Amino acid sequence: MKKGLLIIYSGPSGVGKGTVREHFIDDQDLNLVYSISMTTRKPRKDEVDKVDYFFVSEEEFQDAIKNYELLEYASFVGNSYGTPKQYVEDMRNKGYNVILEIEVEGAKQIMKNASDHLSIFLLPPNMDELENRIRNRNSEPEEVVQKRLSKAESELHMVDEYDYSVCNTTPEQAAAEIKRIIKENI
Ligand code: 5GP
């Protein structure tokens, strides 16, 4: 059986990665599974442990690093995020294509170390739209919002490192483009 593809899916915080993903993840032709990350960030009020993230303590996160359990990891606006390695390997060995929804530093680690991957960067239609989305989450203090905004600007400079970029004009259109890209590469 052909091993599944590792698909790096990035884009600045607030660009709508999760919403777009919901429009393509269940497409039967793509044979996709979503890799749930580990994070030290506190859950937002609509987030569920082991569904949206594995929410862990700083100590648990450090243990995962020490035990080589993470495929990549990075810190983002004061919290740590990482991809559990075992799930990704198991699923790829079963032939599934695995979506890693990760920020750019973690993406760079994978681009350097894994030969068979596909990378897609989701762009916002403009910066005003991005700022509105980050603010409308309404879950973080102004200081964190400002950090996410400045991080978003620096992340946008990374777009050229990716195989493909897609603009999130609407979730439906962005998802359709992503489906086409994945189909072409699997
Ligand atoms: P948020 O706090 O908004 O959920 O996530 C912050 C950023 O971390 C987002 O860009 C998100 O895609 C990214 N992220 C989520 N999980 C991981 C991960 O496992 N590794 C890395 N490097 N970034 C992640």
XYZ file of N, CA and C and ligand atoms in Angstrom:
582
model
N 0.842 -1.192 0.000
C 0.000 0.000 0.000
C 0.883 1.250 0.000
N 0.441 2.278 -0.751
C 1.223 3.508 -0.822
C 1.109 4.280 0.495
N 2.258 4.743 0.996
C 2.254 5.514 2.245
C 1.565 6.865 2.015
N 0.798 7.300 3.026
C 0.084 8.574 2.896
C 1.034 9.759 2.865
N 0.519 10.848 2.345
C 1.303 12.078 2.204
C 1.174 12.939 3.461
N 2.269 13.629 3.762
C 2.258 14.586 4.877
C 1.909 15.948 4.278
N 0.819 16.549 4.738
C 0.380 17.818 4.143
C 0.487 18.931 5.187
N 1.403 19.850 4.956
C 1.576 20.996 5.855
C 0.592 22.071 5.413
N -0.233 22.504 6.352
C -1.279 23.483 6.045
C -1.119 24.632 7.043
N -0.602 25.769 6.547
C -0.296 26.900 7.435
C -1.038 28.136 6.979
N -0.856 29.185 7.764
C -1.461 30.479 7.453
C -1.534 31.242 8.753
N -1.549 32.578 8.701
C -1.522 33.345 9.941
C -2.725 33.069 10.823
N -2.496 33.214 12.097
C -3.567 33.072 13.081
C -4.749 33.949 12.661
N -5.954 33.410 12.672
C -7.145 34.185 12.327
C -7.514 34.135 10.852
N -6.700 33.484 10.024
C -6.996 33.483 8.578
C -8.199 32.588 8.233
N -8.534 31.683 9.160
C -9.695 30.817 8.913
C -9.309 29.405 8.494
N -8.140 28.927 8.940
C -7.670 27.585 8.542
C -8.685 26.510 8.926
N -9.194 26.618 10.163
C -10.117 25.589 10.653
C -11.420 25.568 9.860
N -11.957 26.740 9.571
C -13.229 26.818 8.822
C -13.056 26.264 7.412
N -11.952 26.638 6.779
C -11.700 26.120 5.428
C -11.512 24.601 5.484
N -10.771 24.145 6.492
C -10.522 22.693 6.632
C -11.832 21.909 6.716
N -12.802 22.450 7.459
C -14.083 21.729 7.589
C -14.742 21.497 6.228
N -14.415 22.361 5.255
C -14.999 22.212 3.919
C -14.252 21.217 3.030
N -13.061 20.757 3.467
C -12.393 19.778 2.578
C -12.030 18.461 3.263
N -12.013 18.454 4.610
C -11.437 17.295 5.311
C -12.214 15.998 5.060
N -13.532 16.101 4.834
C -14.329 14.877 4.680
C -14.487 14.409 3.229
N -13.804 15.059 2.306
C -13.892 14.653 0.900
C -13.304 13.242 0.757
N -14.164 12.290 0.394
C -13.757 10.878 0.373
C -12.606 10.596 -0.593
N -12.531 11.382 -1.665
C -11.473 11.140 -2.666
C -10.086 11.481 -2.129
N -10.049 12.297 -1.078
C -8.744 12.790 -0.603
C -8.125 11.905 0.477
N -8.949 11.080 1.113
C -8.436 10.136 2.113
C -7.630 10.850 3.210
N -8.244 11.875 3.795
C -7.517 12.730 4.741
C -7.832 12.399 6.190
N -6.849 12.594 7.059
C -7.112 12.662 8.499
C -6.398 13.891 9.043
N -6.961 14.419 10.125
C -6.440 15.631 10.741
C -5.593 15.253 11.947
N -4.397 15.779 12.025
C -3.524 15.508 13.175
C -3.845 16.500 14.297
N -4.273 15.981 15.436
C -4.591 16.839 16.581
C -3.292 17.180 17.299
N -3.048 18.470 17.471
C -1.800 18.924 18.093
C -1.882 18.924 19.608
N -0.702 19.020 20.203
C -0.598 19.194 21.649
C -0.298 20.672 21.900
N -0.934 21.263 22.906
C -0.602 22.659 23.229
C -0.685 22.932 24.725
N 0.113 23.939 25.139
C 0.035 24.399 26.531
C -0.956 25.569 26.649
N -1.530 26.016 25.520
C -2.522 27.098 25.589
C -3.776 26.612 26.310
N -4.438 27.533 27.012
C -5.700 27.174 27.680
C -6.793 27.052 26.621
N -7.749 26.118 26.813
C -8.826 25.984 25.815
C -9.690 27.248 25.718
N -10.113 27.591 24.504
C -11.140 28.635 24.339
C -12.470 28.011 24.736
N -13.502 28.847 24.875
C -14.706 28.274 25.500
C -15.422 27.226 24.635
N -15.234 27.267 23.337
C -15.885 26.253 22.501
C -14.957 25.067 22.178
N -13.768 25.037 22.754
C -12.819 23.977 22.390
C -12.902 22.772 23.326
N -12.678 21.601 22.732
C -12.813 20.346 23.470
C -11.460 19.623 23.483
N -11.076 19.160 24.687
C -9.814 18.432 24.813
C -9.864 17.146 23.983
N -8.779 16.842 23.312
C -8.611 15.636 22.478
C -9.394 15.710 21.164
N -10.111 16.822 20.938
C -10.791 17.023 19.651
C -10.090 18.173 18.926
N -10.042 19.324 19.603
C -9.389 20.490 19.001
C -7.879 20.434 19.232
N -7.504 20.091 20.431
C -6.101 19.954 20.819
C -6.030 18.937 21.950
N -4.822 18.433 22.197
C -4.531 17.799 23.478
C -4.011 18.934 24.360
N -4.827 19.380 25.305
C -4.417 20.482 26.174
C -3.587 19.912 27.317
N -2.338 20.352 27.412
C -1.415 19.768 28.399
C -0.721 20.869 29.192
N -0.074 20.456 30.298
C 0.719 21.399 31.094
C 2.081 21.579 30.420
N 2.784 22.626 30.865
C 4.138 22.863 30.345
C 5.034 21.634 30.609
N 4.845 21.039 31.792
C 5.664 19.880 32.159
C 5.391 18.691 31.218
N 4.115 18.453 30.944
C 3.775 17.346 30.026
C 4.353 17.606 28.637
N 4.324 18.885 28.227
C 4.857 19.215 26.904
C 6.367 18.959 26.864
N 7.058 19.390 27.925
C 8.512 19.182 27.971
C 8.850 17.685 27.981
N 8.028 16.895 28.672
C 8.249 15.434 28.684
C 8.107 14.862 27.272
N 7.099 15.351 26.541
C 6.884 14.850 25.166
C 8.105 15.157 24.302
N 8.692 16.343 24.501
C 9.911 16.685 23.738
C 11.043 15.732 24.125
N 11.238 15.577 25.427
C 12.346 14.732 25.921
C 12.233 13.301 25.412
N 10.988 12.811 25.321
C 10.768 11.423 24.896
C 10.658 11.275 23.371
N 11.018 12.313 22.649
C 10.978 12.290 21.176
C 9.599 11.933 20.633
N 8.563 12.416 21.312
C 7.200 12.081 20.871
C 6.648 13.081 19.857
N 7.385 14.169 19.613
C 6.845 15.206 18.719
C 7.590 15.238 17.384
N 6.811 15.339 16.324
C 7.389 15.408 14.973
C 7.997 16.788 14.745
N 7.373 17.805 15.301
C 7.875 19.180 15.268
C 7.210 19.898 16.421
N 7.790 21.032 16.828
C 7.137 21.857 17.836
C 7.666 23.279 17.743
N 6.879 24.197 18.272
C 7.280 25.602 18.222
C 6.541 26.347 19.311
N 7.065 27.530 19.646
C 6.282 28.350 20.566
C 5.632 29.464 19.763
N 4.448 29.845 20.204
C 3.653 30.828 19.467
C 2.934 31.700 20.490
N 3.282 33.001 20.504
C 2.656 33.976 21.409
C 2.555 33.417 22.840
N 3.687 32.920 23.333
C 3.753 32.535 24.742
C 3.322 31.120 25.076
N 2.873 30.352 24.088
C 2.506 28.957 24.352
C 3.250 28.019 23.413
N 3.292 26.739 23.819
C 3.960 25.732 22.987
C 2.920 24.899 22.238
N 3.292 24.515 21.020
C 2.423 23.703 20.161
C 3.285 22.641 19.506
N 2.772 21.421 19.376
C 3.556 20.383 18.720
C 2.680 19.279 18.147
N 3.275 18.539 17.193
C 2.558 17.459 16.497
C 2.970 16.108 17.062
N 2.047 15.347 17.691
C 2.395 13.992 18.150
C 2.782 13.100 16.956
N 3.957 12.489 17.081
C 4.558 11.761 15.958
C 3.856 10.433 15.639
N 3.504 9.700 16.695
C 3.007 8.336 16.508
C 1.756 8.275 15.620
N 0.795 9.148 15.908
C -0.463 9.155 15.150
C -0.192 9.400 13.662
N 0.691 10.371 13.409
C 0.987 10.729 12.019
C 1.591 9.521 11.295
N 2.542 8.864 11.945
C 3.186 7.706 11.322
C 2.190 6.567 11.089
N 1.377 6.269 12.135
C 0.406 5.169 12.020
C -0.548 5.417 10.857
N -1.062 6.637 10.788
C -2.047 6.942 9.741
C -1.415 6.904 8.349
N -0.231 7.450 8.243
C 0.446 7.432 6.929
C 0.725 5.990 6.507
N 1.115 5.152 7.472
C 1.379 3.752 7.133
C 0.109 3.030 6.697
N -1.037 3.517 7.173
C -2.318 2.923 6.742
C -2.793 3.524 5.421
N -2.024 4.452 4.875
C -2.363 5.016 3.565
C -3.124 6.332 3.603
N -3.372 6.849 4.807
C -4.078 8.137 4.891
C -3.127 9.307 4.649
N -3.670 10.363 4.060
C -2.920 11.607 3.910
C -3.209 12.464 5.140
N -2.153 12.916 5.802
C -2.328 13.561 7.111
C -2.157 15.077 7.013
N -3.158 15.800 7.512
C -3.116 17.271 7.510
C -2.508 17.779 8.816
N -1.433 18.537 8.701
C -0.834 19.197 9.871
C -1.162 20.682 9.778
N -2.023 21.143 10.678
C -2.397 22.568 10.648
C -1.479 23.297 11.626
N -0.368 23.815 11.126
C 0.696 24.299 12.018
C 1.233 25.653 11.571
N 1.911 26.349 12.517
C 2.492 27.644 12.174
C 3.824 27.447 11.437
N 4.421 28.585 11.045
C 5.525 28.497 10.084
C 6.836 27.902 10.625
N 7.136 28.109 11.912
C 8.407 27.571 12.421
C 8.390 26.040 12.431
N 7.263 25.477 12.862
C 7.109 24.019 12.843
C 7.130 23.505 11.408
N 6.500 24.271 10.516
C 6.465 23.875 9.104
C 7.884 23.796 8.552
N 8.723 24.765 8.923
C 10.113 24.772 8.433
C 10.841 23.506 8.874
N 10.583 23.075 10.137
C 11.250 21.859 10.638
C 10.880 20.667 9.769
N 9.594 20.572 9.409
C 9.152 19.431 8.588
C 9.722 19.530 7.176
N 9.716 20.756 6.630
C 10.227 20.925 5.262
C 11.689 20.481 5.190
N 12.430 20.742 6.279
C 13.847 20.391 6.306
C 14.042 18.872 6.447
N 13.182 18.233 7.226
C 13.437 16.838 7.609
C 12.660 15.789 6.817
N 11.482 16.137 6.323
C 10.665 15.117 5.644
C 10.703 15.356 4.143
N 11.050 14.312 3.400
C 11.207 14.512 1.959
C 9.861 14.540 1.237
N 8.943 13.673 1.645
C 7.688 13.553 0.902
C 6.573 14.331 1.588
N 6.513 15.604 1.304
C 5.433 16.403 1.884
C 4.908 17.377 0.844
N 3.720 17.902 1.151
C 3.103 18.924 0.309
C 2.806 20.075 1.249
N 3.068 21.318 0.820
C 2.807 22.432 1.741
C 1.895 23.469 1.095
N 0.925 23.921 1.883
C -0.087 24.870 1.399
C -0.197 26.000 2.418
N -0.183 27.235 1.931
C -0.289 28.407 2.818
C -1.590 29.132 2.507
N -2.385 29.370 3.529
C -3.670 30.061 3.348
C -3.486 31.550 3.656
N -3.847 32.385 2.678
C -3.673 33.839 2.811
C -5.006 34.525 3.110
N -4.974 35.622 3.873
C -6.207 36.392 4.070
C -6.441 37.291 2.852
N -7.695 37.656 2.558
C -7.940 38.572 1.443
C -7.270 39.933 1.691
N -7.223 40.382 2.942
C -6.493 41.616 3.297
C -6.271 41.644 4.809
N -5.455 42.614 5.261
C -5.088 42.639 6.688
C -6.251 43.079 7.581
N -7.134 43.937 7.062
C -8.278 44.389 7.890
C -9.159 43.203 8.270
N -9.386 42.367 7.259
C -10.211 41.173 7.478
C -9.585 40.274 8.556
N -8.252 40.137 8.471
C -7.540 39.288 9.425
C -7.660 39.857 10.841
N -7.484 41.168 10.954
C -7.575 41.808 12.276
C -8.981 41.615 12.854
N -10.003 41.791 12.007
C -11.383 41.580 12.487
C -11.558 40.177 13.029
N -11.022 39.200 12.304
C -11.223 37.810 12.731
C -10.502 37.520 14.041
N -9.300 38.062 14.183
C -8.562 37.818 15.430
C -9.308 38.467 16.601
N -9.812 39.698 16.371
C -10.537 40.397 17.448
C -11.872 39.739 17.765
N -12.548 39.243 16.710
C -13.901 38.719 16.933
C -13.941 37.406 17.702
N -12.774 36.792 17.851
C -12.737 35.593 18.694
C -13.037 35.975 20.133
N -12.692 37.232 20.457
C -13.111 37.804 21.729
C -12.636 37.042 22.956
N -11.628 36.243 22.803
C -11.267 35.384 23.923
C -9.935 35.782 24.549
N -9.255 36.787 23.954
C -7.912 37.066 24.450
C -7.739 38.551 24.751
N -6.884 38.881 25.722
C -6.645 40.290 26.038
C -5.968 41.035 24.887
N -6.110 42.362 24.885
C -5.572 43.195 23.808
C -4.086 42.920 23.540
N -3.332 42.695 24.610
C -1.897 42.466 24.451
C -1.631 41.225 23.577
N -2.417 40.182 23.800
C -2.251 38.950 23.021
C -2.716 39.175 21.581
N -3.814 39.932 21.425
C -4.313 40.252 20.078
C -3.207 40.965 19.297
N -2.552 41.934 19.943
C -1.479 42.683 19.271
C -0.333 41.752 18.877
N 0.011 40.823 19.772
C 1.102 39.883 19.461
C 0.720 38.989 18.286
N -0.546 38.531 18.263
C -0.999 37.680 17.144
C -0.949 38.450 15.827
N -1.322 39.765 15.890
C -1.306 40.571 14.665
C 0.109 40.768 14.134
N 1.048 41.064 15.038
C 2.402 41.288 14.524
C 3.014 39.972 14.063
N 2.664 38.883 14.744
C 3.124 37.556 14.303
C 2.554 37.244 12.903
N 1.283 37.597 12.696
C 0.642 37.329 11.399
C 1.413 38.028 10.280
N 1.797 39.288 10.523
C 2.539 40.021 9.479
C 3.841 39.309 9.149
N 4.554 38.827 10.195
C 5.830 38.173 9.901
C 5.606 36.809 9.243
N 4.527 36.128 9.627
C 4.268 34.811 9.011
C 3.965 34.946 7.516
N 3.308 36.048 7.137
C 2.946 36.230 5.722
C 4.179 36.261 4.813
N 5.323 36.682 5.377
C 6.550 36.709 4.569
C 7.051 35.313 4.220
N 6.511 34.306 4.867
C 6.971 32.925 4.651
C 6.267 32.246 3.483
N 5.300 32.936 2.894
C 4.446 32.275 1.894
C 5.256 31.629 0.758
N 6.367 32.267 0.372
C 7.139 31.742 -0.764
C 7.838 30.412 -0.471
N 7.945 30.068 0.802
C 8.581 28.788 1.163
C 7.645 27.594 0.903
N 6.368 27.897 0.648
C 5.371 26.825 0.505
C 5.186 26.448 -0.962
N 4.752 25.203 -1.192
C 4.525 24.752 -2.568
C 3.373 25.518 -3.215
N 2.337 25.815 -2.434
C 1.146 26.483 -2.979
C 0.646 27.534 -1.990
N 0.039 28.608 -2.503
C -0.695 29.529 -1.628
C -2.114 29.658 -2.167
N -3.044 29.803 -1.228
C -4.467 29.885 -1.573
C -5.043 31.058 -0.788
N -5.829 31.920 -1.452
C -6.426 33.052 -0.741
C -7.810 32.663 -0.214
N -8.045 32.961 1.049
C -9.343 32.623 1.649
C -10.357 33.745 1.391
N -10.767 33.869 0.135
C -11.797 34.860 -0.209
C -13.117 34.395 0.380
N -13.475 33.140 0.123
C -14.574 32.489 0.860
C -14.082 31.085 1.231
N -14.597 30.529 2.335
C -14.156 29.175 2.719
C -14.438 28.145 1.622
N -15.566 28.302 0.929
C -15.935 27.325 -0.113
C -14.923 27.341 -1.259
N -14.570 28.570 -1.710
C -13.633 28.694 -2.836
C -12.243 28.225 -2.419
N -11.807 28.610 -1.205
C -10.466 28.202 -0.751
C -10.404 26.680 -0.616
N -11.464 26.093 -0.056
C -11.482 24.630 0.112
C -11.459 23.935 -1.250
N -12.174 24.484 -2.221
C -12.194 23.870 -3.554
C -10.789 23.890 -4.155
N -10.074 24.997 -3.972
C -8.698 25.062 -4.504
C -7.791 24.059 -3.804
N -7.948 23.967 -2.493
C -7.103 23.033 -1.729
C -7.391 21.589 -2.145
N -8.655 21.276 -2.351
C -9.005 19.914 -2.811
C -8.311 19.619 -4.134
N -8.359 20.592 -5.055
C -7.752 20.387 -6.363
C -6.239 20.157 -6.211
N -5.591 20.965 -5.352
C -4.135 20.839 -5.146
C -3.799 19.459 -4.576
N -4.571 19.043 -3.575
C -4.267 17.739 -2.955
C -4.473 16.625 -3.984
N -5.576 16.681 -4.734
C -5.836 15.638 -5.740
C -4.709 15.519 -6.736
N -4.152 16.666 -7.121
C -3.058 16.662 -8.093
C -1.784 16.023 -7.536
N -1.681 15.988 -6.228
C -0.416 15.555 -5.611
C -0.459 14.202 -4.929
N -1.621 13.555 -4.915
C -1.665 12.251 -4.245
C -1.689 11.120 -5.275
P -4.163 28.873 18.102
O -3.715 29.335 19.454
O -4.761 30.016 17.303
O -5.032 27.673 18.149
O -2.859 28.416 17.310
C -1.789 29.298 17.118
C -0.961 28.855 15.920
O -0.309 27.611 16.233
C -1.798 28.587 14.664
O -1.110 29.115 13.550
C -1.872 27.091 14.610
O -2.043 26.589 13.292
C -0.508 26.722 15.152
N -0.412 25.326 15.607
C -1.402 24.507 16.047
N -0.918 23.295 16.329
C 0.399 23.325 16.046
C 1.447 22.346 16.104
O 1.266 21.180 16.464
N 2.681 22.752 15.739
C 2.946 24.030 15.328
N 4.189 24.320 14.974
N 1.987 24.967 15.243
C 0.729 24.618 15.606
